[in-house]
């Protein structure tokens, strides 16, 4: 059985991500469009990265951090048959700072299986 | 100045061949998985940038690397084109089978499979129409990423370098039809050399 402090840390992390005041409304759709769910989480988008020499470069970087338990509760299949997080090519949309809804596709997932959070690295997606 | 290349520029050979390499590998690797009753999940991709994911077991990615042109003529050129076939594999440890060894064996199995398929004489032209390519050569392979000590999935990666001699063509500039002889002077070979003869 997990320790009480660990359980509290998990609950805190999930709360901060989903209702800590920095959350954004996020829609996630399976690649076949069969399932669409709405959740809340951190959504970050900036335009600075660093090349292999450490120099700053202008490069779009979009990622979200979401609570895996909320996805499961909403009915989204998060893991594959081997129990690994498998969200590649799922479609994500959320509004940017101007309120414009933008579409993305999940290109990488960085799950934190201590706290139950998943960071998804997003790429631009043209839904038209 | 108006554009003088008025024809639609067709798909280049290296575009066609890259797609065809992926199609051949997808078809033949899936067939081998079935023939050998392998339980491995294999995905074949073309120009994938998304990194190998922890939810995957074997991933094969076909990427165009570079090309060198030679034997230039006005209407065509031969292109030694390099395609990188990147193969990724990961495996978990099981009883008596360390994950690093298993992933390495898995990687080598599919690396060898890709080499066999691409060098097979049955795919000498990659099943493309005659005149598209002049030869295919598996040049080399290299194992790159050794799994780090903290890498839980024991992921391994190898690159198979595949060279294809591709014929690229371009249309010649249309000539102007001559209406007939416009001169009354001939250059004729005589005992004293070439001589202009008035006709």
XYZ file of N, CA, C and O in Angstrom, chain A residues 61-125:
260
model
N 7.206 25.282 -29.500
C 7.245 24.208 -28.516
C 5.921 24.212 -27.767
O 5.597 25.169 -27.067
N 5.127 23.166 -27.979
C 3.799 23.091 -27.369
C 3.700 21.808 -26.568
O 4.032 20.735 -27.073
N 3.273 21.909 -25.332
C 3.053 20.691 -24.563
C 1.969 20.910 -23.519
O 1.680 22.041 -23.118
N 1.358 19.809 -23.131
C 0.337 19.845 -22.087
C 0.737 18.874 -20.986
O 1.503 17.938 -21.220
N 0.217 19.127 -19.810
C 0.412 18.196 -18.696
C -0.981 17.871 -18.159
O -1.739 18.778 -17.792
N -1.321 16.592 -18.160
C -2.680 16.184 -17.815
C -2.661 15.053 -16.798
O -1.656 14.362 -16.634
N -3.798 14.883 -16.164
C -3.956 13.871 -15.111
C -4.479 12.585 -15.764
O -5.579 12.565 -16.314
N -3.684 11.520 -15.678
C -4.066 10.271 -16.342
C -5.387 9.729 -15.792
O -6.230 9.230 -16.558
N -5.580 9.841 -14.489
C -6.797 9.284 -13.884
C -8.053 9.950 -14.450
O -9.076 9.301 -14.660
N -7.953 11.260 -14.714
C -9.116 11.967 -15.273
C -9.427 11.478 -16.685
O -10.588 11.394 -17.077
N -8.387 11.158 -17.439
C -8.606 10.649 -18.799
C -9.323 9.303 -18.749
O -10.259 9.040 -19.522
N -8.869 8.458 -17.846
C -9.461 7.122 -17.725
C -10.923 7.238 -17.275
O -11.817 6.582 -17.839
N -11.155 8.111 -16.302
C -12.526 8.301 -15.815
C -13.443 8.795 -16.932
O -14.620 8.411 -17.017
N -12.882 9.629 -17.816
C -13.683 10.175 -18.915
C -13.893 9.160 -20.037
O -14.620 9.433 -20.995
N -13.222 8.019 -19.940
C -13.467 6.968 -20.928
C -12.440 6.889 -22.037
O -12.675 6.241 -23.065
N -11.274 7.532 -21.854
C -10.235 7.490 -22.880
C -9.295 6.311 -22.611
O -8.874 6.094 -21.470
N -8.978 5.562 -23.647
C -7.999 4.477 -23.517
C -6.607 5.087 -23.537
O -6.183 5.650 -24.547
N -5.914 4.992 -22.424
C -4.622 5.654 -22.281
C -3.468 4.683 -22.516
O -2.444 5.064 -23.072
N -3.638 3.436 -22.100
C -2.516 2.487 -22.170
C -2.804 1.362 -23.160
O -3.966 1.014 -23.384
N -1.715 0.805 -23.684
C -1.870 -0.302 -24.632
C -1.925 -1.640 -23.886
O -1.945 -1.672 -22.652
N -1.904 -2.727 -24.650
C -2.063 -4.058 -24.045
C -0.922 -4.389 -23.092
O -1.088 -5.221 -22.189
N 0.226 -3.744 -23.290
C 1.365 -4.015 -22.414
C 1.420 -3.069 -21.220
O 2.402 -3.061 -20.482
N 0.397 -2.248 -21.092
C 0.327 -1.353 -19.945
C 1.129 -0.080 -20.091
O 1.323 0.648 -19.113
N 1.616 0.206 -21.305
C 2.388 1.430 -21.521
C 1.478 2.552 -22.007
O 0.531 2.303 -22.770
N 1.781 3.765 -21.583
C 1.024 4.924 -22.066
C 1.168 4.998 -23.590
O 2.270 4.985 -24.114
N 0.046 5.038 -24.269
C 0.068 4.997 -25.730
C -0.926 6.026 -26.261
O -2.072 5.723 -26.579
N -0.448 7.255 -26.356
C -1.315 8.352 -26.806
C -0.793 8.990 -28.096
O -1.282 10.058 -28.496
N 0.165 8.349 -28.752
C 0.704 8.934 -29.989
C -0.406 9.107 -31.010
O -1.257 8.231 -31.180
N -0.386 10.245 -31.671
C -1.325 10.585 -32.746
C -2.732 10.898 -32.258
O -3.639 11.070 -33.078
N -2.953 10.935 -30.950
C -4.231 11.443 -30.455
C -4.270 12.943 -30.775
O -3.233 13.602 -30.837
N -5.463 13.455 -30.986
C -5.611 14.861 -31.368
C -5.993 15.696 -30.162
O -6.835 15.280 -29.348
N -5.397 16.851 -30.047
C -5.597 17.725 -28.891
C -5.980 19.101 -29.399
O -5.452 19.567 -30.409
N -6.896 19.746 -28.720
C -7.166 21.147 -29.036
C -7.392 21.910 -27.746
O -7.964 21.383 -26.790
N -6.887 23.111 -27.721
C -7.124 24.013 -26.586
C -6.898 25.450 -27.059
O -6.176 25.678 -28.030
N -7.528 26.415 -26.405
C -7.386 27.805 -26.848
C -6.054 28.402 -26.396
O -5.577 28.106 -25.303
N -5.457 29.228 -27.260
C -4.227 29.914 -26.861
C -4.566 31.199 -26.117
O -5.720 31.433 -25.750
N -3.581 32.039 -25.890
C -3.789 33.237 -25.066
C -4.773 34.208 -25.693
O -5.335 35.058 -25.011
N -5.005 34.103 -27.003
C -5.967 34.988 -27.669
C -7.373 34.384 -27.676
O -8.298 34.985 -28.194
N -7.502 33.182 -27.144
C -8.792 32.508 -27.152
C -9.037 31.693 -28.414
O -10.090 31.071 -28.565
N -8.061 31.706 -29.324
C -8.207 30.951 -30.570
C -7.957 29.469 -30.308
O -6.926 29.106 -29.751
N -8.920 28.656 -30.729
C -8.775 27.214 -30.543
C -7.797 26.673 -31.571
O -7.969 26.882 -32.769
N -6.776 25.987 -31.127
C -5.756 25.447 -32.036
C -5.721 23.927 -31.929
O -5.954 23.377 -30.851
N -5.424 23.298 -33.036
C -5.395 21.824 -33.081
C -3.952 21.323 -33.086
O -3.084 21.880 -33.762
N -3.744 20.229 -32.377
C -2.408 19.636 -32.282
C -2.529 18.119 -32.352
O -3.602 17.550 -32.191
N -1.393 17.487 -32.553
C -1.322 16.031 -32.518
C -0.231 15.642 -31.520
O 0.801 16.320 -31.427
N -0.490 14.594 -30.757
C 0.479 14.173 -29.744
C 1.630 13.442 -30.432
O 1.436 12.443 -31.109
N 2.847 13.955 -30.257
C 4.025 13.370 -30.911
C 4.921 12.619 -29.937
O 5.693 11.759 -30.345
N 4.854 12.974 -28.674
C 5.623 12.246 -27.659
C 4.850 12.280 -26.359
O 4.083 13.226 -26.120
N 5.045 11.270 -25.545
C 4.459 11.298 -24.206
C 5.551 11.057 -23.177
O 6.400 10.193 -23.352
N 5.512 11.852 -22.129
C 6.465 11.700 -21.026
C 5.657 11.466 -19.747
O 5.412 12.407 -18.978
N 5.218 10.261 -19.525
C 4.414 10.021 -18.324
C 5.252 10.049 -17.049
O 6.380 9.564 -17.041
N 4.688 10.616 -16.028
C 5.285 10.540 -14.692
C 4.459 9.519 -13.927
O 3.350 9.829 -13.473
N 4.971 8.313 -13.819
C 4.182 7.244 -13.216
C 4.380 7.168 -11.708
O 3.959 6.201 -11.067
N 5.012 8.191 -11.160
C 5.024 8.343 -9.701
C 3.808 9.156 -9.273
O 3.099 8.791 -8.335
N 3.562 10.241 -10.007
C 2.454 11.127 -9.633
C 1.182 10.868 -10.440
O 0.108 11.321 -10.058
N 1.301 10.191 -11.560
C 0.113 9.922 -12.377
C -0.198 11.029 -13.360
O -1.340 11.189 -13.785
N 0.823 11.773 -13.729
C 0.642 12.854 -14.705
C 1.321 12.482 -16.018
O 2.268 11.691 -16.031
N 0.830 13.039 -17.111
C 1.435 12.773 -18.418
C 1.714 14.101 -19.107
O 0.805 14.913 -19.296
N 2.960 14.309 -19.479
C 3.313 15.446 -20.321
C 3.259 14.960 -21.770
O 3.870 13.949 -22.102
N 2.509 15.657 -22.582
C 2.407 15.309 -23.997
C 3.063 16.411 -24.830
O 2.700 17.577 -24.702
N 4.009 16.039 -25.659
C 4.638 16.981 -26.577
C 3.777 17.021 -27.846
O 3.485 15.986 -28.433
N 3.381 18.223 -28.220
C 2.411 18.359 -29.312
C 3.050 18.929 -30.576
O 4.012 19.693 -30.506
N 2.472 18.537 -31.702
C 2.867 19.105 -32.976
C 1.644 19.738 -33.631
O 0.509 19.343 -33.348
N 1.871 20.700 -34.496
C 0.755 21.341 -35.194
C -0.048 20.296 -35.981
O 0.517 19.351 -36.518
N -1.342 20.505 -36.052
C -2.190 19.579 -36.791
C -3.207 20.381 -37.597
O -3.844 21.296 -37.062
